[in-house]
Each structure stands twice: as C-alpha cells, then as structure tokens.
XYZ file of C-alpha atoms in Angstrom:
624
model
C -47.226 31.144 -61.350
C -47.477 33.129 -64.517
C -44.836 32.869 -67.103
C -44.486 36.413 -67.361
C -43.650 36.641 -62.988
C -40.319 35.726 -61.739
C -40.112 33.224 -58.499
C -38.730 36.337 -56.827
C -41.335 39.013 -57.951
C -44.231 36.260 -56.843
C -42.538 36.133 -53.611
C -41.931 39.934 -53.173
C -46.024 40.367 -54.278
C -46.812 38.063 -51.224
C -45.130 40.038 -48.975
C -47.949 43.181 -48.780
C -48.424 44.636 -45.781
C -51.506 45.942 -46.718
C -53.115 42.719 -48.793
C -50.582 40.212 -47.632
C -50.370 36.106 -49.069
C -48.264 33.212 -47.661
C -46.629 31.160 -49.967
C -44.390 28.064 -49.964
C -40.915 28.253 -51.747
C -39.910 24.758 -53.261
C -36.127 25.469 -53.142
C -34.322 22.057 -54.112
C -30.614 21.299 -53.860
C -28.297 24.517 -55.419
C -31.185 26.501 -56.248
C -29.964 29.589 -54.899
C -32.526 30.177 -52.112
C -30.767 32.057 -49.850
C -29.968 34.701 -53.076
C -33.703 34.891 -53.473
C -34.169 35.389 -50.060
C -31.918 38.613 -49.572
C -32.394 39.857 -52.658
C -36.365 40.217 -52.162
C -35.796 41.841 -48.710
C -33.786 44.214 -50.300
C -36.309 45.308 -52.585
C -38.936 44.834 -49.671
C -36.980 47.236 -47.790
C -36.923 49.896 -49.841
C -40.880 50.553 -50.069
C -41.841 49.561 -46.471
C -39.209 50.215 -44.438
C -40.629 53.863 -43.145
C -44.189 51.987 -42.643
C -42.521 49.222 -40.669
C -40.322 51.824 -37.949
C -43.374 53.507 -37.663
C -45.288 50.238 -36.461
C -42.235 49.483 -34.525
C -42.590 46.081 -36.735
C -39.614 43.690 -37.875
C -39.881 41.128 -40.724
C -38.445 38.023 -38.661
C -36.591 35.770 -40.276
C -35.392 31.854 -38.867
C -32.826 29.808 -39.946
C -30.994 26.607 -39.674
C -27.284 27.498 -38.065
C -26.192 30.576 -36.504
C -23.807 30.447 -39.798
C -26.588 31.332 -41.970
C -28.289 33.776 -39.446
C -24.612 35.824 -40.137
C -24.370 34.984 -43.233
C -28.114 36.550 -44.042
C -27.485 39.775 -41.614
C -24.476 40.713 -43.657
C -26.256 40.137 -47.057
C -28.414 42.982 -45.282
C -25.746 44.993 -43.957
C -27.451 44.139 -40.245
C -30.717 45.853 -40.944
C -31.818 46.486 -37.682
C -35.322 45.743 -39.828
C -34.474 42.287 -40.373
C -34.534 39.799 -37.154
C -32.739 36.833 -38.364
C -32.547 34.266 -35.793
C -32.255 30.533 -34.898
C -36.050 28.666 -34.255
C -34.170 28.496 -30.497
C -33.495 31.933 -29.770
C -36.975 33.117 -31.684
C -38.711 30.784 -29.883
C -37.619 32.058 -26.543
C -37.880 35.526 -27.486
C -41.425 35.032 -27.906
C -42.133 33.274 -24.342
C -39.374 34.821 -22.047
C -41.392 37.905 -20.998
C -44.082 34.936 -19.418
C -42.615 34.199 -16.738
C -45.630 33.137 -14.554
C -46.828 31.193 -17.242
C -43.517 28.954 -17.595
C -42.950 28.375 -14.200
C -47.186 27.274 -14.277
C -46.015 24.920 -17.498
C -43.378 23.505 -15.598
C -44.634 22.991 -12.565
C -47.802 20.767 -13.454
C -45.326 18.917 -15.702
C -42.765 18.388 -13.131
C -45.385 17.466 -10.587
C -46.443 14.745 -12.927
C -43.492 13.292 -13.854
C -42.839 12.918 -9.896
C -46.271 11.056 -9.173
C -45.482 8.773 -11.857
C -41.908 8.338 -10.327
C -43.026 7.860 -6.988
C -45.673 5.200 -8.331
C -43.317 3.281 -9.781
C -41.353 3.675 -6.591
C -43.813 2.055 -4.505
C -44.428 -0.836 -6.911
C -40.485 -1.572 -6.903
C -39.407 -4.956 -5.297
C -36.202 -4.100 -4.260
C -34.892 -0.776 -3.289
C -31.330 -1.684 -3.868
C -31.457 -1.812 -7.839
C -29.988 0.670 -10.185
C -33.659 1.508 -11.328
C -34.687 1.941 -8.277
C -31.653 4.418 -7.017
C -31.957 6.524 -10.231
C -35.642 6.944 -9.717
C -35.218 7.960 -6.513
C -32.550 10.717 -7.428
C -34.397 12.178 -10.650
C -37.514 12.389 -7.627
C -35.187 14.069 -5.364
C -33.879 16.462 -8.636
C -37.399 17.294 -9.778
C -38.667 18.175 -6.356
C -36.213 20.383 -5.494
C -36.334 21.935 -9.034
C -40.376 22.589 -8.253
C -39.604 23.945 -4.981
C -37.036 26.734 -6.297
C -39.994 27.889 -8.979
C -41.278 30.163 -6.310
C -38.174 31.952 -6.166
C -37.544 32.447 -9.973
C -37.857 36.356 -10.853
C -37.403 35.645 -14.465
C -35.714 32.473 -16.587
C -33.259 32.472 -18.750
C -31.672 30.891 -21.793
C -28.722 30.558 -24.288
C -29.564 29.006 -27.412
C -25.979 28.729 -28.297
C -24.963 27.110 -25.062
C -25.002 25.803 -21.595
C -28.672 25.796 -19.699
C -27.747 24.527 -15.765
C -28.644 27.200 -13.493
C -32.106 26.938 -11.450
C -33.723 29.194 -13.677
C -32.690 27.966 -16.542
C -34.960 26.416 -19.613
C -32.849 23.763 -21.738
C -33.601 23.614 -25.669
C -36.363 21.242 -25.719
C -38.516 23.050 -23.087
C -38.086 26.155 -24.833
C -39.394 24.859 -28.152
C -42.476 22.680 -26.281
C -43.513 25.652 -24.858
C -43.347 28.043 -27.374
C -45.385 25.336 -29.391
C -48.447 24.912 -26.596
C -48.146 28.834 -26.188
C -48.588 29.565 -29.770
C -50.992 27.221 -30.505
C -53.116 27.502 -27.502
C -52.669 31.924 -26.613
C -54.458 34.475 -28.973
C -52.477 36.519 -26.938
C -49.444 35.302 -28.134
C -50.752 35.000 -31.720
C -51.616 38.592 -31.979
C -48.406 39.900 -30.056
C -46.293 37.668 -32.618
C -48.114 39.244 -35.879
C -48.471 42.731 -34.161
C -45.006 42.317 -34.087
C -43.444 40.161 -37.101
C -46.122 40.755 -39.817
C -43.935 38.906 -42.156
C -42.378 35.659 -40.767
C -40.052 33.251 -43.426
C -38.904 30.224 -41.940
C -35.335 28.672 -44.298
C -35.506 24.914 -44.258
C -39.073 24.373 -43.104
C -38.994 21.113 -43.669
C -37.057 20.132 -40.805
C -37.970 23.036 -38.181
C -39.857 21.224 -35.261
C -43.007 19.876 -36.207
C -45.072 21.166 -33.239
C -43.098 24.707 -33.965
C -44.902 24.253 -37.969
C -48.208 23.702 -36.509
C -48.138 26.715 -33.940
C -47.337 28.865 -36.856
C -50.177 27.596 -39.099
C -52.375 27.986 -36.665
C -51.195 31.814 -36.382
C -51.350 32.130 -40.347
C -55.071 30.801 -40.064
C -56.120 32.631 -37.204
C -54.731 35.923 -38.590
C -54.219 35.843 -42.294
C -55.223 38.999 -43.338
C -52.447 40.636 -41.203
C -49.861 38.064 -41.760
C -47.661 36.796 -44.301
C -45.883 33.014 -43.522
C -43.298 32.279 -45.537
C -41.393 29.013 -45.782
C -38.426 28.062 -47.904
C -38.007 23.933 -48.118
C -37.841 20.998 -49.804
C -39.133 18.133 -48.493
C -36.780 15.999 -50.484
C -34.426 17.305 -48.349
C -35.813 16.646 -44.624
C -33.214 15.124 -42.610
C -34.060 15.532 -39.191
C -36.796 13.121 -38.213
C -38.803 15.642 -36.291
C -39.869 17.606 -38.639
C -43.044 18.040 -40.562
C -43.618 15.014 -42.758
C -44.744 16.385 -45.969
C -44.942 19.251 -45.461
C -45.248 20.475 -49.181
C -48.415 18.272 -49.237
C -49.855 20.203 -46.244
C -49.628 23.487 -47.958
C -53.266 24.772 -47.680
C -54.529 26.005 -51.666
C -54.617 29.317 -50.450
C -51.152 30.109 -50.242
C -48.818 30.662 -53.242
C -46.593 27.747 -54.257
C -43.387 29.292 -56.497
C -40.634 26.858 -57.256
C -36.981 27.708 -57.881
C -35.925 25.092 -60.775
C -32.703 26.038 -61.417
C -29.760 24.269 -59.687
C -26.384 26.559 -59.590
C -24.471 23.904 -57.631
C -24.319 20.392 -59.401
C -22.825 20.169 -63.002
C -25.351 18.633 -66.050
C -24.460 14.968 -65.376
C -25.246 15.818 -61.161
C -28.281 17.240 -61.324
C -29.660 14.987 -64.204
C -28.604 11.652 -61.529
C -30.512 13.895 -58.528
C -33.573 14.408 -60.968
C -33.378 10.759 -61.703
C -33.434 9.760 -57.724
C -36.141 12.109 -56.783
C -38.133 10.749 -60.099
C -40.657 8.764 -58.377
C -40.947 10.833 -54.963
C -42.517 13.505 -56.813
C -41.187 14.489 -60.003
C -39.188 17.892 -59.419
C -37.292 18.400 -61.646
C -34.105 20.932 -61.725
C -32.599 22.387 -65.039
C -28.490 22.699 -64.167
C -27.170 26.137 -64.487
C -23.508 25.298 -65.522
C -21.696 24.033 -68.649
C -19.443 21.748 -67.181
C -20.861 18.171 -67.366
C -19.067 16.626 -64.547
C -18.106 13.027 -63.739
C -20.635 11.007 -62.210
C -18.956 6.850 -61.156
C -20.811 4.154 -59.349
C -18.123 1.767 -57.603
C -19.727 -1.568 -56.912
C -17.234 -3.445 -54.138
C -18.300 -7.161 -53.346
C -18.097 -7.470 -50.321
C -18.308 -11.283 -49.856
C -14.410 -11.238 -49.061
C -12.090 -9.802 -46.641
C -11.140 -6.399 -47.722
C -9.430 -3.186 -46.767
C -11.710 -0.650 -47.583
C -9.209 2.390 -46.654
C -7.105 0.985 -49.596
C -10.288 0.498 -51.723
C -11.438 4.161 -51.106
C -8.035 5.537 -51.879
C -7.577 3.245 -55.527
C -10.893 4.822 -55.764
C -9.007 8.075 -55.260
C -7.097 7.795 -57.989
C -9.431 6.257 -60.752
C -11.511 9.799 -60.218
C -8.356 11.904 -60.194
C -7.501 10.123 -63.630
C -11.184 10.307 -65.241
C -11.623 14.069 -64.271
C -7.437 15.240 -64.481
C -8.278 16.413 -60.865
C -5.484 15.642 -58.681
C -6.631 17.000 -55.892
C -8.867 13.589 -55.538
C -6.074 11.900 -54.425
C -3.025 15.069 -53.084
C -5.093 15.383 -48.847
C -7.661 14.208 -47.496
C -8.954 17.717 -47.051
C -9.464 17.841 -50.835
C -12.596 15.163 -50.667
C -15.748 15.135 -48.789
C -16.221 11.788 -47.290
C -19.903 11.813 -46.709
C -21.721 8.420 -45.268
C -25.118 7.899 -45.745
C -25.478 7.086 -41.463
C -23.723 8.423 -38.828
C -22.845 4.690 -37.444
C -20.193 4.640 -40.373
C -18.967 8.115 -39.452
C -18.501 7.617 -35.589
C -16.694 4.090 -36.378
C -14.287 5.410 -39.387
C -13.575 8.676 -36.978
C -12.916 6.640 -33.655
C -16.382 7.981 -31.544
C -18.267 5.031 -31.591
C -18.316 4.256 -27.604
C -19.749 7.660 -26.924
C -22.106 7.947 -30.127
C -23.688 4.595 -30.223
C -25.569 4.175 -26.971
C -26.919 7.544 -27.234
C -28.027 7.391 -30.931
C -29.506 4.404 -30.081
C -32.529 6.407 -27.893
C -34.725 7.893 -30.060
C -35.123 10.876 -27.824
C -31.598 11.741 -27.868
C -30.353 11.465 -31.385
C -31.373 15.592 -32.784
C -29.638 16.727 -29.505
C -27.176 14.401 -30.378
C -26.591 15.397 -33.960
C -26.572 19.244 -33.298
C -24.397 19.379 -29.621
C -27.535 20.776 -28.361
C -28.015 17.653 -26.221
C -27.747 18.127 -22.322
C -24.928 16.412 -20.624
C -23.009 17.142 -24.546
C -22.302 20.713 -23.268
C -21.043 20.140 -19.834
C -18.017 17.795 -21.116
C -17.858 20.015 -24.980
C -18.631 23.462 -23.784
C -16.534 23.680 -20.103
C -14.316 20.541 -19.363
C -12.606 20.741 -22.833
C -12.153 24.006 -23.102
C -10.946 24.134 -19.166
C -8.715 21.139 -19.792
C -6.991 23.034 -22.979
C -6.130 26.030 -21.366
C -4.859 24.002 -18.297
C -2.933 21.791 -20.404
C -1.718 25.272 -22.516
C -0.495 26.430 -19.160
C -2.923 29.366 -20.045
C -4.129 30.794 -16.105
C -5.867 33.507 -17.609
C -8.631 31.030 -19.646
C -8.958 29.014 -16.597
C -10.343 31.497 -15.051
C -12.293 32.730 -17.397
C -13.835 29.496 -17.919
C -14.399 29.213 -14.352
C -16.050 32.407 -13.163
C -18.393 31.905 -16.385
C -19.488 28.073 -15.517
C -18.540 27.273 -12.054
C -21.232 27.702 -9.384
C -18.668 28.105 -7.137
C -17.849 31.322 -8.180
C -21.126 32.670 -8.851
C -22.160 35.893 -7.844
C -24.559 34.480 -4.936
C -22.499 32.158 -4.056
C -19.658 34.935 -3.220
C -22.235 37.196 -2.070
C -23.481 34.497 0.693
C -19.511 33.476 1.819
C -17.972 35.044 4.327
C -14.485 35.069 2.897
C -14.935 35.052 -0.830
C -10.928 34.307 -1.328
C -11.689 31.233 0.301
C -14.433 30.557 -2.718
C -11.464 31.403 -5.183
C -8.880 29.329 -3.386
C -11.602 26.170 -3.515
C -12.526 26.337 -6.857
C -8.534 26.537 -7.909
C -8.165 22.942 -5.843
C -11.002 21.678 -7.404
C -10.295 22.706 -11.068
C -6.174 21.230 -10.179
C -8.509 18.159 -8.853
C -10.019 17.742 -11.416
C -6.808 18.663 -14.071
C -4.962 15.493 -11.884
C -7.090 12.738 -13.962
C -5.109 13.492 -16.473
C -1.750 13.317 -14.670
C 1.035 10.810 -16.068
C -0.877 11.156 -20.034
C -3.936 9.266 -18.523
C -6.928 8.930 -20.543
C -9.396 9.773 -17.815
C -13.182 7.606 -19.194
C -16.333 10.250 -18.894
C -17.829 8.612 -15.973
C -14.615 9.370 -13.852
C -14.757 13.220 -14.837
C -18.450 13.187 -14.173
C -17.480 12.177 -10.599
C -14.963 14.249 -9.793
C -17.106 16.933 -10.936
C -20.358 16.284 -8.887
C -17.865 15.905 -6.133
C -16.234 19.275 -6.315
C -19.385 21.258 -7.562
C -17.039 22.951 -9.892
C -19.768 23.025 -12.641
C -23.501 22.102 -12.814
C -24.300 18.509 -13.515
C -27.236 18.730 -15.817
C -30.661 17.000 -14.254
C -30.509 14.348 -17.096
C -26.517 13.438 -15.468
C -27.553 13.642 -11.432
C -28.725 10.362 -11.101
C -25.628 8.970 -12.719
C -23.528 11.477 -10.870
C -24.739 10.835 -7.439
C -24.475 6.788 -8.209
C -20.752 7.290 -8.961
C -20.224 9.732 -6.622
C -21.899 7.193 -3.613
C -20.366 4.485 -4.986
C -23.191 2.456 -4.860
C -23.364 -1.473 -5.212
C -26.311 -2.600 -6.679
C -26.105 -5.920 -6.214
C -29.525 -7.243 -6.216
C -30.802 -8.646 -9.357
C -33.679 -6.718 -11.187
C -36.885 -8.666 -11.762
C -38.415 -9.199 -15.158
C -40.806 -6.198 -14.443
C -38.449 -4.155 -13.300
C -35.873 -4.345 -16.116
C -38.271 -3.498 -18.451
C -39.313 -0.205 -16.188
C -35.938 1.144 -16.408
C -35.315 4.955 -17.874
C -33.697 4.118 -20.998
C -31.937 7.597 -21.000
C -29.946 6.859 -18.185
C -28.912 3.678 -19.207
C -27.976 5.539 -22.585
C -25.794 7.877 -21.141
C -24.418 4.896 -18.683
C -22.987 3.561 -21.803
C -21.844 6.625 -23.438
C -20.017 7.823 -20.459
C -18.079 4.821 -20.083
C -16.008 6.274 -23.357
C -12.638 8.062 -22.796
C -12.232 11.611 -23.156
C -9.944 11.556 -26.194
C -13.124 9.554 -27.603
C -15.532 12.007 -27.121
C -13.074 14.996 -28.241
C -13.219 13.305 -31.735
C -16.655 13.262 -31.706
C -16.466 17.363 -30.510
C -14.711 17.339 -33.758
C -17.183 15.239 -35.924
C -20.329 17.923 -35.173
C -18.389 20.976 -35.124
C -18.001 19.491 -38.985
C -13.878 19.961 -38.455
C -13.150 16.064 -39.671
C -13.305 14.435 -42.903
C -16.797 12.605 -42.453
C -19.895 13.751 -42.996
C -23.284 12.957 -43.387
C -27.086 14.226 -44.404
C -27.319 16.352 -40.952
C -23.524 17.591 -40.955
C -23.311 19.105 -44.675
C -27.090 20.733 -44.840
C -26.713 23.602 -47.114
C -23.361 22.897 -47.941
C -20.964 22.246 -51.282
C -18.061 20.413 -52.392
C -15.928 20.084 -55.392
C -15.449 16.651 -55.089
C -17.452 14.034 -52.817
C -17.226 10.414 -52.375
C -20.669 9.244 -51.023
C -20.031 5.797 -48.991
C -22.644 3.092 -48.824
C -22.487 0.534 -46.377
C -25.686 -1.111 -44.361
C -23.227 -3.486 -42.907
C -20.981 -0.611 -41.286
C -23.811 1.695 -40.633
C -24.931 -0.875 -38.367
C -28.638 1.487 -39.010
C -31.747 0.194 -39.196
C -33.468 3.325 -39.622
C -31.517 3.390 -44.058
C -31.064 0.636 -45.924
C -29.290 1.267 -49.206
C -29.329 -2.304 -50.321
C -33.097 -1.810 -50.294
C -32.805 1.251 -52.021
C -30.616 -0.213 -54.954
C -32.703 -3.661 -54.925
C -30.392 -5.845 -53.380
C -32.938 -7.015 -50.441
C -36.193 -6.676 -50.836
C -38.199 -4.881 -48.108
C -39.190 -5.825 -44.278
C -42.528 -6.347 -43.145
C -42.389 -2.854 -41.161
C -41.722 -1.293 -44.483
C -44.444 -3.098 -46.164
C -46.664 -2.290 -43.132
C -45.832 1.077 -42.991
C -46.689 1.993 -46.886
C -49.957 0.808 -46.530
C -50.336 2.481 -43.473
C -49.413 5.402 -45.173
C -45.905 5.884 -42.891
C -42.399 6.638 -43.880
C -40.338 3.594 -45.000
C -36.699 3.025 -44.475
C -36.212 2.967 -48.365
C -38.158 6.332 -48.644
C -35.923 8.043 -46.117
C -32.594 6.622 -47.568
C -33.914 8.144 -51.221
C -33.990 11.311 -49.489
C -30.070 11.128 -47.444
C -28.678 9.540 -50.760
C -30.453 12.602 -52.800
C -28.966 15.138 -50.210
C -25.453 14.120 -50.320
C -25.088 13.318 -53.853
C -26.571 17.075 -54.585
C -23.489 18.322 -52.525
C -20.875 17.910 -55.155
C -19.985 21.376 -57.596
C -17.634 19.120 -59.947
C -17.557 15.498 -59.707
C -18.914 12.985 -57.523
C -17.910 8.650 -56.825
C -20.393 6.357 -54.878
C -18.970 3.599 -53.123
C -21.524 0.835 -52.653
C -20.340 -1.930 -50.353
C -22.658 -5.108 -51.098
C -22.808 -8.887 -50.866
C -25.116 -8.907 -53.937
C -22.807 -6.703 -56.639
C -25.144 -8.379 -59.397
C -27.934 -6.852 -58.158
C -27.010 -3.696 -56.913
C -25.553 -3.097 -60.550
C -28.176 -4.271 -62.634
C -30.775 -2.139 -60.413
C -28.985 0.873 -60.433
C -28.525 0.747 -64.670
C -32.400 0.045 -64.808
C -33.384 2.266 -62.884
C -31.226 4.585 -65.779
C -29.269 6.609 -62.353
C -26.570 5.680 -64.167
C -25.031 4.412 -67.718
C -23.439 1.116 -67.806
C -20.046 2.756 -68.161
C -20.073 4.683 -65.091
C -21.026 1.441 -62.967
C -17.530 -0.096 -62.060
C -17.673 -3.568 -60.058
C -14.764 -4.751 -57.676
C-alpha cells in the first residue's frame, strides 16, 4: 500500500463494481476494524447505491455474534443495502430455496450412516449392551428421519435457536451443506455473486474452514464480478475450526492493507502484545493512547498448599495500589477474570460435571462453546425458561413457552385431535409433571428431566439425546459385559452426553450463565472482540486440566512433548503455538491495566524466561 493511500481508501478502491479487487484486512487487537468497516460502506453507499437497487444487489456482510450484526446495522441506520448477518443465517439463506437438493444431501448421508450402523449391528456379540441398544435406537431415529423426507415441502431453520421439528436442519448441516453446495454448484456461485457482488466476512480467521474454501472458490471462479473481503487476524483464531493460516493463504492477487494502530491497549499493553506476537510473525501495532498503563507478572509457586481465591484477591489490592484504581479490589464486577482454558472457568464457576465430558469430544466442543450445540438448547432454550416462569408463578409464559416448543400443541397435532382441549389439558399435566421434579427444593440431575420429557412428549428430544432418552425412559439393564471390540466401537458422543447429563440442573444453569458471558470468567472464545479496564489473566496448566495449552511450555518451564516436536516438523499446530495466540488475545483485552497470574511448580524458570524473553522488566515480575 502506498504511503500516500489510507487503509480505508485502499479498501473503498477494492470495492468497484465495475473493476472490482479482493483484499485481506490484517486488523489486530483494538485496531478499530469495525470503524473502518462502516465508515467505508458509508462512503460506498453514497456512489453505488442507485446502481445496486437497480441490480436488485446487496453488499452482504457476516459477522461473529448477532451483537455485532446490530451493532453494524445501526452504524448504517439499517440500510436495507447492507445484509449483515451471522455465517448461520447467510449460509442458510443461500441453500433454503433447494429443497430437493437437501433432502437428496441428506438422504444418501443418512442412508450411509444406517448401513454402517446396521454393520456394526450384525458384528455385535451381545445384543444386551449399552452399545448395542444405542445403535439400535440412532438406526431406528435415522430411518424414520429418511422416511419423513418424502413428505418435507420445504425445511426450515433458526440460527438463533432450537432445530427439532422433522424438517428441520441443525447448525452443522446447514454450514456442511452450504460448503459442498458452494464449492461444488456454478449455480450457486453465480446466484451468490449475481446477488452479493461484494461479500466481507469480520473475523475470517475463525469462520468455518470448509465455509473459507467455498468462498475462494467463488472469488476464483468469478473474480471479475466479485469482490471478497475478509477482516482477520490470524493471531487471533480461537476456534479450532477455522482456517489455519489463513493470512498465508491469501492468493498475491488480492490486496493486503493492514490497520497498525491499536485504540484499545495503553503504550506498556500493546508494546507486551507486540512482544508475544514477535516471533509468530512480526506485526507490529503502534498504541494510540497516552496513558502508559500498568503491566505485573505474579509468579505463585505452587509447590505448597495454597488458597488461590485469597492469592487473587492480595493480588487485587497490589494493582489497586500500583495504578490508584480502587475499583481492582471494590466488586468483582470491576475485573475481568479471564483463564487461558475453559477447564479453569467451568471448575472456579461450579459447571464442571456438565462441561467436562462434553469438551472432552472433539466434535462437540464449538457447539459447546457457542450454546449452538444440540441437546444445549432443549435444557437452555425451553426447560429453563419453562421452569422460571413456573417457579415465577407466571401462567401466561408457560404457555407461551409451550405452544412455541411443545409438539403437543402444534398446529398438526391440534389439527389431527379430535378434542383439541384435551391436547391443552395434557400438555398442562405434563408441563406440572414435569415442574414436580423440583417439588420439596429438589435438585432434579439432567438425565431425570430428559426422562420425564421423552415420556410426556412435551418437547422434542433432539436425535443426538433419543438414544439416551429411550434408555432411561425403558429403563434398561445392561448387564452384560462389553467385549474388548466392542468397547472400543462405542459412539463416543453418547457416552459424552451420558456423563454430562448426569449433572444437576442448578449445574448446568451456571454454565447457561458462563456462555451467555453473564459471570465473572472468561476466556479466548467468551471475550472475542471485547474490552476491559482492568483484567487479571489466570495461568494454570494444573487447573486447566487441558492438554490442548500449555503455558508452562509457553513461559519455558517444561520443555515440549514429542507431539509438539512431531507436529513442527510436520508442519502442524503445536500446543505452545496455540497458547501464544489465547495468551495474546486476552492480554490485548485490557483498556488500562492488566496482572497475570502464573501458577507454577518451577517459579525460577517461569521468571527468568519471561524477563529474557524482554515481555516484561524485572520489576514488573513479582514471585510468591
């Protein structure tokens, strides 16, 4: 980029309709991207708007929360020129008029997934095994799914919620087939730039990999009628399906601006961020504010018994004294508490039973981490809010609740009943049914609402629940020991969510709490794109439990495992290259000053490394 061309103008002269360029914002932590992105649309707007109504075109814009999608549509006064949308609910916009073709998608992969079932099925040794009963239910779930395809006039989808009914798509399908439809349909490819000639995509780096390869593939195929735009850093990918390196796979034709400037962190912030990033590959950002800031490493042996709540509070008040802050130590609500693994958060805010199995499946932990995950919404998005209003005496969201979720009360199901006050009067005694679990202040465990659920039909059980549901609703003994082989052929999903449902309800509230970002802990995935005044950054393999971070590797303390080793010179991420990034994303969260706890059985070497390394002065390391 010329000196002489702002970021913005460079961006603004890529988006042509007539000669049109994609580019690739680097946007690191603070940098004001989401300025740079209105205020170029505004001046976009005002010389193409006419050409766009008359194309009956849109510029299309995705984003990471349905926050920032509002947040952008009232920076442009809700442009009906502007769709800004979630990579969910753009992604289904694209494929819901293909009806035919989804139900063709899902059909040959349903019929699949059933032979290989039914396979295993016949190989099995025992039919009275927990594998073997869950295999046969997900056979019995798919088939009749498959059967009701016929029937489907059209799907449908909420990207914001619950996905049960018969012709509904969950998240994941939606984004796997809007990925093989893109990638594999010129159709689609030309309808998609006939209709979005400009696409910019916020936080590219962790939008769903086969989603960033559908939409290079449309840039390629059509580039001379298409402008891709993608704001990112990849310093900042959290999400671990996402594109890896994706700033490296930026083809030379498109422009590459970079926003250098960070408006967030104070002098002594952004110079430790610059510092951590150093080696990745050397970005640097110039800070924007006056105000140095306070910057403390807090080195706690942990060789010895200690009470780290009454560490992290002295901790507290050593920051409130260095920066005359008192708010560091007046509320918890004052300091962000941000851990570099979510182990730490679920076990310091009381959701560990329910978290832990799950986020142990790889397959689970993004729907997981977002609430997006099926089986999450059933208990977050109906039973909670239907147990509230019950419990708030409050008739008139109980039945709200209930004529929007319960099958029971659907309009076919009315339609089909003789005596449709006898519908209303059975899904009343199943909703009380269900309210009785918590009768006498019980504490009623997942698995137990799960059952009284299936039993009543008062809402869907989601496919990836059945064969748990029916199990507890049958009451099933398995009391025949599983062979070697057929232990190791059991659906590690289910036996995640056997675990997790075995939590109690006020358990799994708290972690309703933790991802709706309403308690005191965060981490990497929970504060993207947000900012503190003050943040305490806690580091802790032993806590975390991870093995996915290490920050003892990271600071020198151990040196690295054979995967990691194996995995550089395979050219793969290692653990220490992914905790660079999560440290670098939640120290760049703090506006005024910032404290690292480092928990460690090696203080000596955690210190020295992390004054070597020159992250920090040998004044601002403090040992315990």
């Amino acid at each position: 980029m010329s000196n002489n061309i702002t970021v913005d103008e460079e961006i603004f002269g890529c988006m042509n309709l007539d000669n049109p360029k994609s580019f690739f914002l680097f946007a690191g932590a603070g940098s004001g991207k989401t300025r740079s992105l209105v205020e170029v649309l505004k001046k976009f707007r005002k010389g193409n708007i006419d050409q766009l109504r008359r194309n009956a075109q849109k510029v299309a814009i995705i984003t990471y929360t349905n926050v920032a999608c509002d947040e952008i549509k009232r920076r442009l006064e809700f442009d009906s020129a502007f769709q800004v949308s979630t990579i969910h609910s753009f992604a289904w916009g694209l494929i819901k008029p293909y009806t035919n073709d989804i139900k063709e998608w899902l059909r040959e992969g349903l019929k699949l997934e059933v032979k290989e079932l039914i396979e295993k099925q016949d190989k099995a040794k025992s039919t009275s095994t927990k594998t073997y009963a869950d295999r046969a239910s997900k056979i019995d779930s798919k088939t009749k799914r498959i059967k009701s395809l016929d029937s489907i006039r059209k799907f449908t989808y909420n990207p914001n919620g619950d996905n049960t009914g018969t012709s509904c798509l969950n998240h994941s399908e939606v984004i796997n087939i809007a990925g093989e439809f893109i990638n594999n349909q010129s159709l689609l490819q030309s309808v998609l730039v006939r209709k979005y000639p400009i696409l910019l995509i916020d936080e590219s780096q962790d939008t769903k990999k086969e989603l960033v390869d559908a939409f290079f593939e449309v840039q390629k195929n059509k580039s001379g009628c298409f402008t891709l735009g993608m704001f990112g850093d990849s310093m900042q990918r959290i999400y671990t399906d996402g594109k890896i390196d994706l700033d490296q796979n930026i083809p030379d034709t498109w422009a590459k601006p970079a926003k250098t400037i960070n408006y967030r962190c104070p002098k002594r912030i952004t110079a430790l961020i610059n510092k951590i990033r150093s080696s990745v590959d050397g970005q640097e950002q110039i800070p924007n504010k006056d105000y140095e800031g306070n910057v403390r490493l807090f080195v706690v042996d942990a060789r010895n018994q200690i009470d780290k709540n009454d560490i992290e509070s002295e901790i507290s008040n050593h920051m409130a004294e260095l920066s005359g802050d008192n708010n560091w130590n007046s509320s918890q609500a004052d300091v962000k508490v941000l851990t570099l693994e979510h182990h730490m958060a679920a076990r310091r805010g009381g959701f560990s039973a329910f978290f832990a199995p799950l986020y142990a499946e790889s397959k689970l932990k993004t729907g997981l981490l977002d609430g997006t995950l099926q089986g999450v919404s059933l208990f977050a998005n109906q039973i909670l809010p239907l147990i509230k209003a019950r419990q708030s005496r409050d008739d008139f969201a109980v039945a709200r609740i209930a004529r929007k979720y319960s099958p029971l009360l659907r309009k076919e199901a009315l339609q089909s009943s003789s005596n449709s006050i006898q519908k209303i009067s059975e899904t009343r005694k199943a909703v009380d049914s269900l309210f009785s679990l918590w009768s006498n202040n019980s504490n009623p465990s997942l698995n137990h609402i799960l059952r009284e659920v299936y039993r009543s039909g008062l809402f869907q059980v989601p496919e990836a629940l059945i064969p748990i549901a029916k199990r507890l609703s049958d009451n099933t003994d398995m009391t025949v020991k599983e062979s070697q082989e057929e232990s190791t052929d059991r659906d590690s999903i289910i036996d995640a969510w056997d675990g997790a449902l075995e939590c109690s309800f006020n358990e799994f509230k708290k972690y309703v709490k933790y991802i709706n970002d309403e308690s005191q802990f965060g981490t990497h995935q929970g504060i993207k794109g947000l900012e503190f005044p003050r943040v305490m950054v806690v580091l802790d393999d032993e806590e975390a439990k991870g093995f996915l971070f290490s920050y003892e590797k990271l600071f020198g303390a151990k040196a690295p495992s054979e995967t990691d080793v194996k995995n550089k010179r395979d050219g793969k991420e290692t653990s220490i290259e992914r905790t660079r990034r999560l440290f670098y994303v939640t120290c760049s969260r703090a506006e005024k000053d910032l404290a690292i706890v480092a928990y460690t059985k090696e203080p000596e070497k955690v210190n020295g490394y992390a004054v070597s390394e020159g992250w920090f002065e040998k004044d601002e390391v403090i040992t315990r």
